Each structure stands twice: as structure tokens, then as C-alpha cells.
Amino acid sequence: MPRRTMCSYLPSQDRARLEQAFRRLDRNGDGTLTVREFKIACSQVNPNISDHEVRNLVVEMDIDGNGMIDLEEFCLCMARHVAASRQRAQQQQSANKPALTSKQLRDAFNYFDKDKSGTISQTELRQVMQTLGVKCNDTEFKAMLVNIDTNGDGVIDFDEFSKLLTSFM
């Protein structure tokens, strides 16, 4: 059975567009984007982008640290970007919806924050999910975390948690 990737969890239309975009950027067809290939793509959007800025973007996207961006890393980055865009749109739409009280939000956050560190770690999130009977593999968990952890620091802070809960209201 083939390993499921972040791309395989995306809706088929989104997956097809991302794979097509990735193939266009991957000029030599080796399945990875080098800094040079990524610079060419970035220069089409921003002709004044510096080599330093491009390298920083690649480092940010390069999860496995090999200096290149593969399709999986590309999909994760794009999923994060799409999630942030959707979150902004939802925030605008939810302006007219009834809000949870700050006490309700804090109580819910504290339920998840088992060690009272002020953040919900990946371990705490997994424990609560297991308690609630929610099962997901590592790839599904990463995809979910990308949508929740909007600042990318690997933990869920109160602001991110609040935005998540209020987006459902």
C-alpha cells in the first residue's frame, strides 16, 4: 500500500493544481525544487526578491533539511497558506455570529493544556484526541496541526485555539 502524503489528503482538484504547479516549477523534472528553481519562480512574482530572501523561504519550507523542496513540503507550505487565507475569510464572516465568552474559551483551552504551560503541545493534543476517540495517523495529524498552528511554532497558543473554536461558531 503506498504511503499517503499531505497531497493525498487534499481535495482532488486542489491536489491536481498543486502537483501541476510543482511540475512547472521543477524545471529539471527531478521531483525537487532547488534554490535556483525556486528563485526563478519567485522572481516571476517579485522581480526584486533577493537570493537571501529566497534561501530563507526554502529553509522555511524544507522540512527534511536537504536544501530542496519536494512535493510533500510544497503541499504542506501551500496548505498552511490556504489555511491562513481561509481563516482570515472565516474571521470576516464570523463577525456577525455569537461569540463564546472568554471564560468558556479559557476553560476549554485549560482542558487541553494538561501541563498548564500556556500552550497545547502536540503530545497534549494527541492525548486529548485519543481520549475523545479521534484517530489519525502522523500525516493527518500534521495536516490538522498546519491548520491550527498558524504561526508554525509547533504548539497551539490561546489565540490560535480561540480562533479555531470561534471559527466553528
mmCIF file of C-alpha atoms in Angstrom:
data_model
loop_
_atom_site.group_PDB
_atom_site.id
_atom_site.type_symbol
_atom_site.label_atom_id
_atom_site.label_comp_id
_atom_site.label_asym_id
_atom_site.label_seq_id
_atom_site.Cartn_x
_atom_site.Cartn_y
_atom_site.Cartn_z
ATOM 1 C CA MET A 1 0.000 0.000 0.000
ATOM 2 C CA PRO A 2 1.533 3.364 -0.995
ATOM 3 C CA ARG A 3 2.375 5.847 1.734
ATOM 4 C CA ARG A 4 -0.190 8.648 1.976
ATOM 5 C CA THR A 5 1.224 12.123 1.730
ATOM 6 C CA MET A 6 -0.108 15.565 2.600
ATOM 7 C CA CYS A 7 -1.064 15.961 -1.046
ATOM 8 C CA SER A 8 -3.164 12.795 -0.940
ATOM 9 C CA TYR A 9 -5.343 14.297 1.810
ATOM 10 C CA LEU A 10 -6.144 17.409 -0.167
ATOM 11 C CA PRO A 11 -9.297 17.590 -2.287
ATOM 12 C CA SER A 12 -8.519 16.121 -5.727
ATOM 13 C CA GLN A 13 -8.930 19.446 -7.524
ATOM 14 C CA ASP A 14 -6.532 21.213 -5.124
ATOM 15 C CA ARG A 15 -4.089 18.302 -5.289
ATOM 16 C CA ALA A 16 -4.076 18.347 -9.086
ATOM 17 C CA ARG A 17 -3.424 22.102 -9.167
ATOM 18 C CA LEU A 18 -0.587 21.872 -6.640
ATOM 19 C CA GLU A 19 1.040 18.941 -8.428
ATOM 20 C CA GLN A 20 0.750 20.765 -11.753
ATOM 21 C CA ALA A 21 2.253 23.942 -10.271
ATOM 22 C CA PHE A 22 5.063 21.938 -8.686
ATOM 23 C CA ARG A 23 5.863 20.196 -12.004
ATOM 24 C CA ARG A 24 6.029 23.584 -13.779
ATOM 25 C CA LEU A 25 8.447 24.892 -11.149
ATOM 26 C CA ASP A 26 10.579 21.714 -11.193
ATOM 27 C CA ARG A 27 12.402 22.637 -14.399
ATOM 28 C CA ASN A 28 14.696 19.599 -14.490
ATOM 29 C CA GLY A 29 11.919 17.166 -13.500
ATOM 30 C CA ASP A 30 13.848 15.530 -10.651
ATOM 31 C CA GLY A 31 10.994 15.833 -8.131
ATOM 32 C CA THR A 32 12.595 18.599 -6.069
ATOM 33 C CA LEU A 33 12.858 22.362 -6.298
ATOM 34 C CA THR A 34 16.348 23.696 -5.876
ATOM 35 C CA VAL A 35 17.025 27.181 -4.573
ATOM 36 C CA ARG A 36 17.722 28.215 -8.178
ATOM 37 C CA GLU A 37 14.415 26.793 -9.473
ATOM 38 C CA PHE A 38 12.532 28.388 -6.616
ATOM 39 C CA LYS A 39 14.277 31.735 -7.274
ATOM 40 C CA ILE A 40 13.075 31.653 -10.890
ATOM 41 C CA ALA A 41 9.502 31.080 -9.703
ATOM 42 C CA CYS A 42 9.708 33.773 -7.022
ATOM 43 C CA SER A 43 11.206 36.250 -9.480
ATOM 44 C CA GLN A 44 8.118 35.930 -11.659
ATOM 45 C CA VAL A 45 6.014 37.190 -8.763
ATOM 46 C CA ASN A 46 8.574 39.598 -7.280
ATOM 47 C CA PRO A 47 11.393 40.551 -9.677
ATOM 48 C CA ASN A 48 13.281 42.278 -6.841
ATOM 49 C CA ILE A 49 13.442 39.280 -4.493
ATOM 50 C CA SER A 50 16.964 38.731 -3.195
ATOM 51 C CA ASP A 51 18.883 35.456 -3.078
ATOM 52 C CA HIS A 52 18.856 35.756 0.717
ATOM 53 C CA GLU A 53 15.055 36.029 0.807
ATOM 54 C CA VAL A 54 14.700 33.010 -1.495
ATOM 55 C CA ARG A 55 17.089 30.933 0.639
ATOM 56 C CA ASN A 56 15.089 31.872 3.750
ATOM 57 C CA LEU A 57 11.869 30.759 2.065
ATOM 58 C CA VAL A 58 13.445 27.454 1.043
ATOM 59 C CA VAL A 59 14.757 26.875 4.580
ATOM 60 C CA GLU A 60 11.275 27.586 5.956
ATOM 61 C CA MET A 61 9.660 25.099 3.556
ATOM 62 C CA ASP A 62 12.415 22.452 3.674
ATOM 63 C CA ILE A 63 11.168 20.138 6.417
ATOM 64 C CA ASP A 64 13.739 17.380 5.911
ATOM 65 C CA GLY A 65 16.674 19.812 5.723
ATOM 66 C CA ASN A 66 18.094 18.559 2.416
ATOM 67 C CA GLY A 67 18.230 22.061 0.907
ATOM 68 C CA MET A 68 15.458 21.376 -1.611
ATOM 69 C CA ILE A 69 11.675 21.406 -1.642
ATOM 70 C CA ASP A 70 9.892 18.195 -2.584
ATOM 71 C CA LEU A 71 6.208 17.845 -3.467
ATOM 72 C CA GLU A 72 5.244 16.933 0.113
ATOM 73 C CA GLU A 73 6.960 20.028 1.524
ATOM 74 C CA PHE A 74 5.433 22.169 -1.211
ATOM 75 C CA CYS A 75 1.956 20.845 -0.369
ATOM 76 C CA LEU A 76 2.443 21.444 3.367
ATOM 77 C CA CYS A 77 3.511 25.028 2.723
ATOM 78 C CA MET A 78 0.626 25.670 0.359
ATOM 79 C CA ALA A 79 -1.835 24.023 2.787
ATOM 80 C CA ARG A 80 -0.607 26.365 5.525
ATOM 81 C CA HIS A 81 -1.025 29.352 3.204
ATOM 82 C CA VAL A 82 -4.520 28.254 2.161
ATOM 83 C CA ALA A 83 -5.482 27.578 5.792
ATOM 84 C CA ALA A 84 -4.349 31.061 6.817
ATOM 85 C CA SER A 85 -6.320 32.603 3.937
ATOM 86 C CA ARG A 86 -9.422 30.611 4.833
ATOM 87 C CA GLN A 87 -9.016 31.562 8.471
ATOM 88 C CA ARG A 88 -8.927 35.258 7.551
ATOM 89 C CA ALA A 89 -12.047 34.821 5.413
ATOM 90 C CA GLN A 90 -13.831 32.952 8.217
ATOM 91 C CA GLN A 91 -12.937 35.674 10.687
ATOM 92 C CA GLN A 92 -14.529 38.238 8.421
ATOM 93 C CA GLN A 93 -17.647 36.089 8.005
ATOM 94 C CA SER A 94 -17.966 35.285 11.704
ATOM 95 C CA ALA A 95 -18.105 38.928 12.745
ATOM 96 C CA ASN A 96 -21.917 38.676 12.959
ATOM 97 C CA LYS A 97 -22.048 35.309 14.764
ATOM 98 C CA PRO A 98 -22.499 34.938 18.538
ATOM 99 C CA ALA A 99 -19.169 34.580 20.292
ATOM 100 C CA LEU A 100 -18.094 32.272 23.078
ATOM 101 C CA THR A 101 -17.349 34.056 26.304
ATOM 102 C CA SER A 102 -13.711 34.466 27.224
ATOM 103 C CA LYS A 103 -14.314 32.207 30.244
ATOM 104 C CA GLN A 104 -15.700 29.444 28.015
ATOM 105 C CA LEU A 105 -12.687 29.743 25.706
ATOM 106 C CA ARG A 106 -10.235 29.735 28.612
ATOM 107 C CA ASP A 107 -11.922 26.728 30.265
ATOM 108 C CA ALA A 108 -11.768 24.765 27.012
ATOM 109 C CA PHE A 109 -8.131 25.748 26.473
ATOM 110 C CA ASN A 110 -7.215 24.718 30.028
ATOM 111 C CA TYR A 111 -8.824 21.318 29.458
ATOM 112 C CA PHE A 112 -6.353 20.685 26.627
ATOM 113 C CA ASP A 113 -3.354 22.359 28.320
ATOM 114 C CA LYS A 114 -2.702 19.490 30.736
ATOM 115 C CA ASP A 115 0.692 20.737 31.984
ATOM 116 C CA LYS A 116 -0.579 24.335 32.386
ATOM 117 C CA SER A 117 2.298 25.675 30.264
ATOM 118 C CA GLY A 118 0.110 28.193 28.463
ATOM 119 C CA THR A 119 0.313 26.229 25.212
ATOM 120 C CA ILE A 120 -1.105 22.977 23.947
ATOM 121 C CA SER A 121 1.755 20.732 22.870
ATOM 122 C CA GLN A 122 1.478 18.136 20.138
ATOM 123 C CA THR A 123 1.600 15.443 22.842
ATOM 124 C CA GLU A 124 -1.254 17.053 24.784
ATOM 125 C CA LEU A 125 -3.313 17.402 21.618
ATOM 126 C CA ARG A 126 -2.750 13.736 20.731
ATOM 127 C CA GLN A 127 -3.706 12.649 24.276
ATOM 128 C CA VAL A 128 -6.946 14.606 24.198
ATOM 129 C CA MET A 129 -7.751 13.296 20.723
ATOM 130 C CA GLN A 130 -7.217 9.734 21.941
ATOM 131 C CA THR A 131 -9.414 10.392 24.982
ATOM 132 C CA LEU A 132 -12.135 11.685 22.667
ATOM 133 C CA GLY A 133 -11.715 8.644 20.396
ATOM 134 C CA VAL A 134 -10.357 10.620 17.446
ATOM 135 C CA LYS A 135 -7.900 8.502 15.481
ATOM 136 C CA CYS A 136 -5.472 9.863 12.918
ATOM 137 C CA ASN A 137 -2.087 8.899 11.553
ATOM 138 C CA ASP A 138 1.003 11.131 11.576
ATOM 139 C CA THR A 139 0.253 12.708 8.193
ATOM 140 C CA GLU A 140 -3.326 13.521 9.164
ATOM 141 C CA PHE A 141 -2.086 14.921 12.465
ATOM 142 C CA LYS A 142 0.468 17.138 10.659
ATOM 143 C CA ALA A 143 -2.213 18.400 8.286
ATOM 144 C CA MET A 144 -4.516 19.223 11.190
ATOM 145 C CA LEU A 145 -1.683 20.941 13.062
ATOM 146 C CA VAL A 146 -0.827 23.048 9.994
ATOM 147 C CA ASN A 147 -4.390 24.377 10.031
ATOM 148 C CA ILE A 148 -4.384 25.154 13.751
ATOM 149 C CA ASP A 149 -0.768 26.242 14.386
ATOM 150 C CA THR A 150 -0.860 29.352 12.202
ATOM 151 C CA ASN A 151 2.428 30.799 13.493
ATOM 152 C CA GLY A 152 4.249 27.497 12.896
ATOM 153 C CA ASP A 153 5.917 27.228 16.317
ATOM 154 C CA GLY A 154 4.809 23.627 16.882
ATOM 155 C CA VAL A 155 2.405 24.372 19.745
ATOM 156 C CA ILE A 156 -1.078 25.833 19.949
ATOM 157 C CA ASP A 157 -1.340 29.035 21.913
ATOM 158 C CA PHE A 158 -4.535 30.503 23.343
ATOM 159 C CA ASP A 159 -5.014 32.874 20.407
ATOM 160 C CA GLU A 160 -4.766 30.054 17.839
ATOM 161 C CA PHE A 161 -7.068 27.877 19.944
ATOM 162 C CA SER A 162 -9.615 30.693 20.288
ATOM 163 C CA LYS A 163 -9.586 31.361 16.558
ATOM 164 C CA LEU A 164 -10.150 27.686 15.885
ATOM 165 C CA LEU A 165 -13.097 27.399 18.270
ATOM 166 C CA THR A 166 -14.736 30.644 17.212
ATOM 167 C CA SER A 167 -14.462 29.628 13.541
ATOM 168 C CA PHE A 168 -16.952 26.837 14.294
ATOM 169 C CA MET A 169 -19.458 29.192 15.892
#
